[in-house]
Coordinates of N, CA and C in Angstrom, one line a residue:
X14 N 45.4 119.1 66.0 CA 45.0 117.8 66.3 C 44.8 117.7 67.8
X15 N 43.6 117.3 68.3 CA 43.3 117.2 69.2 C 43.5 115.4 70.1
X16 N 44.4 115.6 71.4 CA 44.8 114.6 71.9 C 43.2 113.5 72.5
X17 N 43.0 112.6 73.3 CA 42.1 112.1 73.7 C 42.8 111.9 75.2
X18 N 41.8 112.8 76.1 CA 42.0 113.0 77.3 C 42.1 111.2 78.2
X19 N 41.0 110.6 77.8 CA 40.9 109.5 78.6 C 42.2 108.4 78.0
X20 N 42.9 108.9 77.2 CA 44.1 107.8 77.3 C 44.8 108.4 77.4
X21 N 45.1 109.7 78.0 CA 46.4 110.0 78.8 C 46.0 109.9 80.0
X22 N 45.4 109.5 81.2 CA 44.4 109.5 81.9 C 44.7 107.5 82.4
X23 N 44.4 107.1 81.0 CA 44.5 105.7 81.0 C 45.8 105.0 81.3
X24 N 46.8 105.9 80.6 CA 48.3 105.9 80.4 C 49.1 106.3 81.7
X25 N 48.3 107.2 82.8 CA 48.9 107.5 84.2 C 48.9 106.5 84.7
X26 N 47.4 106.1 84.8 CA 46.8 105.3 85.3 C 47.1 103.6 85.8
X27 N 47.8 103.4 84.3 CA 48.2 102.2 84.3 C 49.5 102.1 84.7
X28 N 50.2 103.1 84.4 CA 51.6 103.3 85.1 C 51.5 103.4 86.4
X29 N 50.6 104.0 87.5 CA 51.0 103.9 88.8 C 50.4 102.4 88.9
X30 N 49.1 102.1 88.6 CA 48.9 100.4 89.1 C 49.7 99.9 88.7
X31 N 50.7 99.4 87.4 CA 51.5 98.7 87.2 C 52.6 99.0 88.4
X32 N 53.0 100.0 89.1 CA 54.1 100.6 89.6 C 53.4 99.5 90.7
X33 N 52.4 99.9 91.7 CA 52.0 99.7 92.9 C 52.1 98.0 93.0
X34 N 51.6 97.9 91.8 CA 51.4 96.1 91.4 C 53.4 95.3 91.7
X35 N 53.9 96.2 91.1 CA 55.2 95.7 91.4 C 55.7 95.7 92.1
X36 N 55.3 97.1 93.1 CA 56.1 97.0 94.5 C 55.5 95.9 95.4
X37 N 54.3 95.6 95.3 CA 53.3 95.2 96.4 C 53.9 92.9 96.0
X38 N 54.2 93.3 94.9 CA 54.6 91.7 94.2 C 56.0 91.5 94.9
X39 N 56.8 92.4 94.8 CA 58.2 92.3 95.7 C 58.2 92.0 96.6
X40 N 57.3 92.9 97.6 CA 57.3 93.0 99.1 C 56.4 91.5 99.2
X41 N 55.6 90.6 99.4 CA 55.3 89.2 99.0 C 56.4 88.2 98.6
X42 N 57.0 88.5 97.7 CA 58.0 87.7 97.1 C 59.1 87.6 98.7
X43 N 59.2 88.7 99.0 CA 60.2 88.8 100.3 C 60.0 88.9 101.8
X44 N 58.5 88.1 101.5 CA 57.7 87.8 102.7 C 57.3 86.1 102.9
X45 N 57.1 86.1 101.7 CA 56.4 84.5 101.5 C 58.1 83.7 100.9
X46 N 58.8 84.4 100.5 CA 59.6 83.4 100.2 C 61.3 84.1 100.4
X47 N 61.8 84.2 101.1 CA 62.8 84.8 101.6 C 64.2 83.8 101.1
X48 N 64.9 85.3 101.2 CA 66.5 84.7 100.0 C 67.0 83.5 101.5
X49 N 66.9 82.3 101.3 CA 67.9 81.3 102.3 C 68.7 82.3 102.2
X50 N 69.2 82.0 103.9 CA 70.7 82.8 104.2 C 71.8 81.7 103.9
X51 N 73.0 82.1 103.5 CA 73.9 81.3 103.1 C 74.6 80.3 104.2
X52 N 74.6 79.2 103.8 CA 74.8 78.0 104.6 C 76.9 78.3 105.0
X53 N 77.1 78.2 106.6 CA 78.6 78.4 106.6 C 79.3 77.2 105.7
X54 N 79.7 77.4 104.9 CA 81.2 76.7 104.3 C 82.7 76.3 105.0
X55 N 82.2 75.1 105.6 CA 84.1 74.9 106.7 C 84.9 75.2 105.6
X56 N 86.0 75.4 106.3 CA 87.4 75.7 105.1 C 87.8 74.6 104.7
X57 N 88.0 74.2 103.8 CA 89.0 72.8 103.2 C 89.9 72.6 104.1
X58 N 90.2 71.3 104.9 CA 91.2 71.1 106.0 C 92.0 70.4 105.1
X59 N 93.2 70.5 104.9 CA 94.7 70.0 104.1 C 95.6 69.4 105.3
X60 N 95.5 68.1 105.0 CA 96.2 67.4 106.2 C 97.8 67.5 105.6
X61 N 98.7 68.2 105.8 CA 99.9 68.4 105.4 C 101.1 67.3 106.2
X62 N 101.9 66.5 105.4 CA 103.0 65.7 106.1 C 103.9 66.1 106.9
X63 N 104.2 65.8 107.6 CA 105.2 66.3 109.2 C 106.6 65.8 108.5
X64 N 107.4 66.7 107.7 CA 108.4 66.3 107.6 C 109.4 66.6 108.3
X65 N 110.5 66.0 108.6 CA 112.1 66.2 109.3 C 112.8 66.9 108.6
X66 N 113.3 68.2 108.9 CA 113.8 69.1 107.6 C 115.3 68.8 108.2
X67 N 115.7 69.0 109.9 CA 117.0 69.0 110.1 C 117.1 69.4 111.5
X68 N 117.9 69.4 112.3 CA 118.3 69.8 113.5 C 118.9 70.8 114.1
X69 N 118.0 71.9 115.1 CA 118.6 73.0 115.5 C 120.0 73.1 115.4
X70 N 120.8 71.8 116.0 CA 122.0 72.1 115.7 C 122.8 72.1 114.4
X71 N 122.2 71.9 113.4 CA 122.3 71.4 111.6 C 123.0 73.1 111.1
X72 N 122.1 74.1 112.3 CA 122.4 75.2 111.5 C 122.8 76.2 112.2
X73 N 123.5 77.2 111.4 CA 124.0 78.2 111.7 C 123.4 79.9 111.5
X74 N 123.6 80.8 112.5 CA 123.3 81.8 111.9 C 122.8 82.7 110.5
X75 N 121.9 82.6 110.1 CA 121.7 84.3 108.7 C 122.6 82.9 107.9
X76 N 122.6 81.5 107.7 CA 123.1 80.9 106.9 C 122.1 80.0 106.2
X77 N 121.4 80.1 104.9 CA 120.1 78.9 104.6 C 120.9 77.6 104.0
X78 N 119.7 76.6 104.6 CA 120.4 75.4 104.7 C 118.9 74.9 103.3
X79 N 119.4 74.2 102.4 CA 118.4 73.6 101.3 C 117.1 72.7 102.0
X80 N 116.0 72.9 101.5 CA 115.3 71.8 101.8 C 114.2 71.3 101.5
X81 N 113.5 70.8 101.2 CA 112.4 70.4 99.9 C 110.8 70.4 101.3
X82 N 109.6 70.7 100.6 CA 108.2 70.4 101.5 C 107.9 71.0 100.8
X83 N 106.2 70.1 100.8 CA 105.8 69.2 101.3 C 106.5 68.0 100.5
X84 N 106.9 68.1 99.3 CA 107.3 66.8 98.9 C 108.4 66.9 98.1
X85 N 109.4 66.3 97.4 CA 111.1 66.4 96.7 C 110.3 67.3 95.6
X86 N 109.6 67.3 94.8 CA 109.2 69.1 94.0 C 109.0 70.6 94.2
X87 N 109.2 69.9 95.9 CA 109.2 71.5 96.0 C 110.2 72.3 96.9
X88 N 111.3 72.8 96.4 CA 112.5 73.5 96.9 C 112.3 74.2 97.7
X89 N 113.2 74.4 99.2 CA 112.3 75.6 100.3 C 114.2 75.8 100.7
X90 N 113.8 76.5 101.5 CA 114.9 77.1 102.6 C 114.6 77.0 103.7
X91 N 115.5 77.2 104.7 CA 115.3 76.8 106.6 C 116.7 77.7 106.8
X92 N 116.2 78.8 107.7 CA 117.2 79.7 107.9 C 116.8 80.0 109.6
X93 N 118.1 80.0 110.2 CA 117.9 80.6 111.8 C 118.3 82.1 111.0
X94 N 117.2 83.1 111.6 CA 117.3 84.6 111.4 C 118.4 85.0 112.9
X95 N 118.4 84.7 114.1 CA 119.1 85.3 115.2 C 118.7 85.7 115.7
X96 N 117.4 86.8 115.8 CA 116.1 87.1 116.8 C 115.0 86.6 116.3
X97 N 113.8 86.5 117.4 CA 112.6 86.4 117.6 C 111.8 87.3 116.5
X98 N 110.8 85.5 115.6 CA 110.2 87.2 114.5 C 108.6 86.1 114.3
X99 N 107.8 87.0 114.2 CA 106.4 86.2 114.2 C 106.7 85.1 113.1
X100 N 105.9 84.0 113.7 CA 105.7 82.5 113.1 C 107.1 81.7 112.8
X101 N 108.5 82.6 113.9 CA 109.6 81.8 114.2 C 109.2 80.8 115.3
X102 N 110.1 79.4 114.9 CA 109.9 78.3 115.5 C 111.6 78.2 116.6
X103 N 111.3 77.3 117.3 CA 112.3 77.0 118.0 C 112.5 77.6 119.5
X104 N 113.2 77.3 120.7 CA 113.5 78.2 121.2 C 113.3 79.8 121.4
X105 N 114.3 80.3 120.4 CA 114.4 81.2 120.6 C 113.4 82.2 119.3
X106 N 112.5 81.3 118.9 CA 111.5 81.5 117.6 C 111.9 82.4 116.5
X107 N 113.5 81.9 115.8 CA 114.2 83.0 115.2 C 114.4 82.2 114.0
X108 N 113.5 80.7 113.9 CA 114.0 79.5 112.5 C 112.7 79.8 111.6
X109 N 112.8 79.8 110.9 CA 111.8 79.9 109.6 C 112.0 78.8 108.2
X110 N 111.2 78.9 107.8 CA 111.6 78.1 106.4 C 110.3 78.6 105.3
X111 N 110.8 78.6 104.0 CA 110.0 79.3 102.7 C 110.5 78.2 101.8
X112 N 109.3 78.8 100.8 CA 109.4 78.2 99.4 C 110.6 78.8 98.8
X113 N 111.6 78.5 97.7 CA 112.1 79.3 97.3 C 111.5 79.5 95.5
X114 N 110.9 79.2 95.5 CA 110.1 79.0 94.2 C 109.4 80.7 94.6
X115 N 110.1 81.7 93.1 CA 109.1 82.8 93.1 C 107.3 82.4 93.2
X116 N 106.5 83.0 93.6 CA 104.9 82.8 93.4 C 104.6 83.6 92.1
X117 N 105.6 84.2 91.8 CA 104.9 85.3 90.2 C 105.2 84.4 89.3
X118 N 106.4 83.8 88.6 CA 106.8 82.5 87.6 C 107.8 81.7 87.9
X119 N 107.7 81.3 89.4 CA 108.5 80.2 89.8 C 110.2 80.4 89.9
X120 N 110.5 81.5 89.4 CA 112.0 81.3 89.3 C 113.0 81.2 90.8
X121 N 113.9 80.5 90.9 CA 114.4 80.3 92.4 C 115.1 81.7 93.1
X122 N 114.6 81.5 94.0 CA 115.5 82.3 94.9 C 116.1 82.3 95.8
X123 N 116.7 83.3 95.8 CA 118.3 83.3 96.3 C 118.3 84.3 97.8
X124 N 119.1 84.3 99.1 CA 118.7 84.9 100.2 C 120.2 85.6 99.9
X125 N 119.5 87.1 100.6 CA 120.5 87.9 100.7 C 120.5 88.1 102.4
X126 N 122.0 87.9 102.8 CA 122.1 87.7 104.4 C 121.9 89.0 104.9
X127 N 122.4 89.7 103.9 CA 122.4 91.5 104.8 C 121.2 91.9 105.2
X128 N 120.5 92.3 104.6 CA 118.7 92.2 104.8 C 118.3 91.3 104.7
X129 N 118.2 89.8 105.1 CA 117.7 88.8 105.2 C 116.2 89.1 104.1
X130 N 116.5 88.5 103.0 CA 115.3 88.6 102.4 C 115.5 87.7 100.8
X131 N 114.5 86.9 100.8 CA 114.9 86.3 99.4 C 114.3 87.2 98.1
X132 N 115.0 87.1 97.4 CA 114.8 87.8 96.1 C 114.8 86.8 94.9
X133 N 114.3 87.4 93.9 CA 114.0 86.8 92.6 C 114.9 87.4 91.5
X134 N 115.6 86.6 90.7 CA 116.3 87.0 89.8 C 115.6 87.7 88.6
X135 N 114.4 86.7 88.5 CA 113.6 87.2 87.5 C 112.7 88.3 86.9
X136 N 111.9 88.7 88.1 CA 111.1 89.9 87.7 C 111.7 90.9 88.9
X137 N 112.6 90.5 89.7 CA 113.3 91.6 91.2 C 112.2 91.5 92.2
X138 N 111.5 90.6 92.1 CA 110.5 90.5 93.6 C 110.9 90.2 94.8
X139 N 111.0 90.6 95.9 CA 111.7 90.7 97.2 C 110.9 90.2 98.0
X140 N 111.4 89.4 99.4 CA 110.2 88.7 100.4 C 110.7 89.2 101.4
X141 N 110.7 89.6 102.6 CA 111.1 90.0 103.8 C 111.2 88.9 104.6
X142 N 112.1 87.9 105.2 CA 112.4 86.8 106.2 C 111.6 86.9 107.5
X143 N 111.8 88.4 107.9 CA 111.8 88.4 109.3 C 110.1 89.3 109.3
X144 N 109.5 89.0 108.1 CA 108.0 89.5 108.2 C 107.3 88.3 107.6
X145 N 107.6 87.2 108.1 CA 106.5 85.6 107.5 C 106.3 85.5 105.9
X146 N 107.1 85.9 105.3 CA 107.6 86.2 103.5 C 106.5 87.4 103.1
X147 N 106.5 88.4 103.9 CA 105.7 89.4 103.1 C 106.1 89.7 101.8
X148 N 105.8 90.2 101.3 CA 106.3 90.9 99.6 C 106.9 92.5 99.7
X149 N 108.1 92.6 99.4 CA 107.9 94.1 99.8 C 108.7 95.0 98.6
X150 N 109.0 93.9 97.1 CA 108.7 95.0 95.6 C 108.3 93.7 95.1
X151 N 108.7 94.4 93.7 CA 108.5 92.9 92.3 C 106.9 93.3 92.1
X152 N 107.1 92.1 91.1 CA 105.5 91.8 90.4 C 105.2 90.5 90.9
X153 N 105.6 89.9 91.9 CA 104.8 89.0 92.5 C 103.6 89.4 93.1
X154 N 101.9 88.5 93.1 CA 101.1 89.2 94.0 C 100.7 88.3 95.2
X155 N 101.4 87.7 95.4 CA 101.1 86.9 97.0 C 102.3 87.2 97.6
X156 N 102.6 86.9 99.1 CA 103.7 86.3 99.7 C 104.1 85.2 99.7
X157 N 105.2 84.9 100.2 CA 105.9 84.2 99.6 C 105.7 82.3 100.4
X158 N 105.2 81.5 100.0 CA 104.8 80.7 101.0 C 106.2 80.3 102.3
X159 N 105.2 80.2 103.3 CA 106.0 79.9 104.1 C 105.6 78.7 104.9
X160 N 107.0 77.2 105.4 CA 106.3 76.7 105.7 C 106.3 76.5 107.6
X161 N 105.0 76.0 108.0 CA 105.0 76.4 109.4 C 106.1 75.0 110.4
X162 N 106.9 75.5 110.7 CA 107.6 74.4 112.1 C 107.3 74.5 113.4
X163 N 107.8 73.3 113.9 CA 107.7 72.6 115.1 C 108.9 72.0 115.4
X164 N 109.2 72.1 116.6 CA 110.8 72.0 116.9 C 110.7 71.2 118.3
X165 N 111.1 69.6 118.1 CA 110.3 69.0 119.1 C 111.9 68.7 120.1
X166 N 111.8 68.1 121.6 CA 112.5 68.1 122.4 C 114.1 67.7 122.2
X167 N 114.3 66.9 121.0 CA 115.8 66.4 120.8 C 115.7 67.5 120.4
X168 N 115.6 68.6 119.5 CA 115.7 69.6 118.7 C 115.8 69.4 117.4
X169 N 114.6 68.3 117.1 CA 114.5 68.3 115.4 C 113.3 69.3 115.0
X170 N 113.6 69.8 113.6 CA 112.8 70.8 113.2 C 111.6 70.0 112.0
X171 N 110.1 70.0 112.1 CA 109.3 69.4 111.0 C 108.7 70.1 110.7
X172 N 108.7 70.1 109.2 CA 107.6 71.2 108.4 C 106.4 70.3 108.4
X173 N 105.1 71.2 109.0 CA 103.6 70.7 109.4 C 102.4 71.3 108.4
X174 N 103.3 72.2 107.6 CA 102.3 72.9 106.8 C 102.4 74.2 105.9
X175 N 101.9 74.9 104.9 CA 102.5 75.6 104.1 C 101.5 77.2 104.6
X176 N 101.2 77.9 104.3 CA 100.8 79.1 104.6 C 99.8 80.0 103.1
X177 N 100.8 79.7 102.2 CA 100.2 80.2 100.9 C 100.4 79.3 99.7
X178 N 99.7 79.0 98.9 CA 99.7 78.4 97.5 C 101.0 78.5 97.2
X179 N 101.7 77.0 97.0 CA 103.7 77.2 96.4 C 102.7 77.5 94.9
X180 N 104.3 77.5 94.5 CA 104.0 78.1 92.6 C 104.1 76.6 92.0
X181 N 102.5 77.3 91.0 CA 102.6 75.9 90.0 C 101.7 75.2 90.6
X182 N 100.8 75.1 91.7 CA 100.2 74.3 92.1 C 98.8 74.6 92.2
X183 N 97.3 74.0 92.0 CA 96.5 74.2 92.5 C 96.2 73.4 94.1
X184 N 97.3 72.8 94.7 CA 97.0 72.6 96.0 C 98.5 72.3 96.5
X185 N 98.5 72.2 97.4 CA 100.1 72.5 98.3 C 100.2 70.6 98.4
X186 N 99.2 69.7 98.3 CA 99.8 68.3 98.8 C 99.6 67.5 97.4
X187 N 100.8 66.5 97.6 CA 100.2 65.5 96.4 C 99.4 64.0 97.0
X188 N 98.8 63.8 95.8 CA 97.9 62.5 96.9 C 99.1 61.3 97.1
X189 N 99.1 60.5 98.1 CA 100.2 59.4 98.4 C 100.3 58.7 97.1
X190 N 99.6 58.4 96.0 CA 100.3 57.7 95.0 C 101.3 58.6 94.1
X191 N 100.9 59.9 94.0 CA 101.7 60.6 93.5 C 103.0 60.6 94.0
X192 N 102.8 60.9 95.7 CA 104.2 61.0 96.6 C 105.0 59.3 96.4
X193 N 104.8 58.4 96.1 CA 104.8 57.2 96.4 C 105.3 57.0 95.0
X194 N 105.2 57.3 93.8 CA 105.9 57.5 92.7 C 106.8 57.9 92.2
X195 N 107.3 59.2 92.8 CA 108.6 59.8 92.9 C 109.2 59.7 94.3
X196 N 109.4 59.4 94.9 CA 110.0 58.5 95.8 C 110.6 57.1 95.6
X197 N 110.0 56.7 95.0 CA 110.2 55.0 94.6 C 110.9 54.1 94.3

């Protein structure tokens, strides 16, 4: 059986112009009408409440004192560590305060003074105090929120804001009728 030259011929043929036809359609496409560059996105600003947690003098050494932010649902800690450790407040920038809510399933936790570090009863996830609540085991996958202070000239301490998603929340604030309802 003899093939027919002019349609394998035909069949090249049409494959390179189809080929050429598609490159030449691209390069056009990405001349005459170019991908918009993506417009900058500001970051969501979260105006967070300035609360009064308690007074430099309220506390003691490697001792946590209870304390709720941004609002009475959500359980935190305020601990003077004794030295200077990044995102310490105060003086001597050695006061901190965390969520105590695990971020993996919420369970509370508890500070251990010897290694300053809160831990989780529940799955054993560990935060480091004196590393801005890094994570350092467990099956948690964030750190641990922390919230940021300000330690103004009488020596009161206000939480201004949280650092990472507390547990259970899609946003760290509730809107004032919410706060204004459990308060009430």
């Amino acid at each position: 059986m003899k093939e027919c030259p002019k349609l394998v011929e035909l069949g090249r043929r049409q494959f390179l112009r189809g080929g050429a036809a598609a490159a030449a359609g691209a390069a056009a496409v990405s001349v005459v009408a170019p991908t918009p560059a993506r417009a900058a996105v500001p970051a969501a600003r979260v105006d967070y409440p300035a609360n009064r947690l308690a007074n430099i003098k309220d506390l003691k050494v490697n001792e946590p004192m209870q304390v709720n932010y941004p609002d009475i649902d959500s359980p935190g800690v305020l601990i003077k560590l004794g030295a200077p450790v990044d995102g310490g407040a105060g003086p001597d920038r050695d006061i901190v305060a965390y969520s105590t809510m695990c971020p993996h399933k919420g369970y509370p936790l508890s500070y251990n003074a010897a290694d300053k570090t809160l831990n989780c009863p529940g799955h054993f996830s560990r935060f480091d105090c004196e590393k801005e609540g890094q994570q350092i085991w467990g099956h948690a996958t964030q750190n641990l929120p922390m919230f940021r202070l300000t330690v103004d000239g009488a020596g009161d301490i206000h939480a201004v804001g949280v650092d990472e998603l507390i547990y259970g929340r899609t946003r760290n604030v509730l809107n004032e009728d919410a706060v204004s309802l459990r308060r009430g």
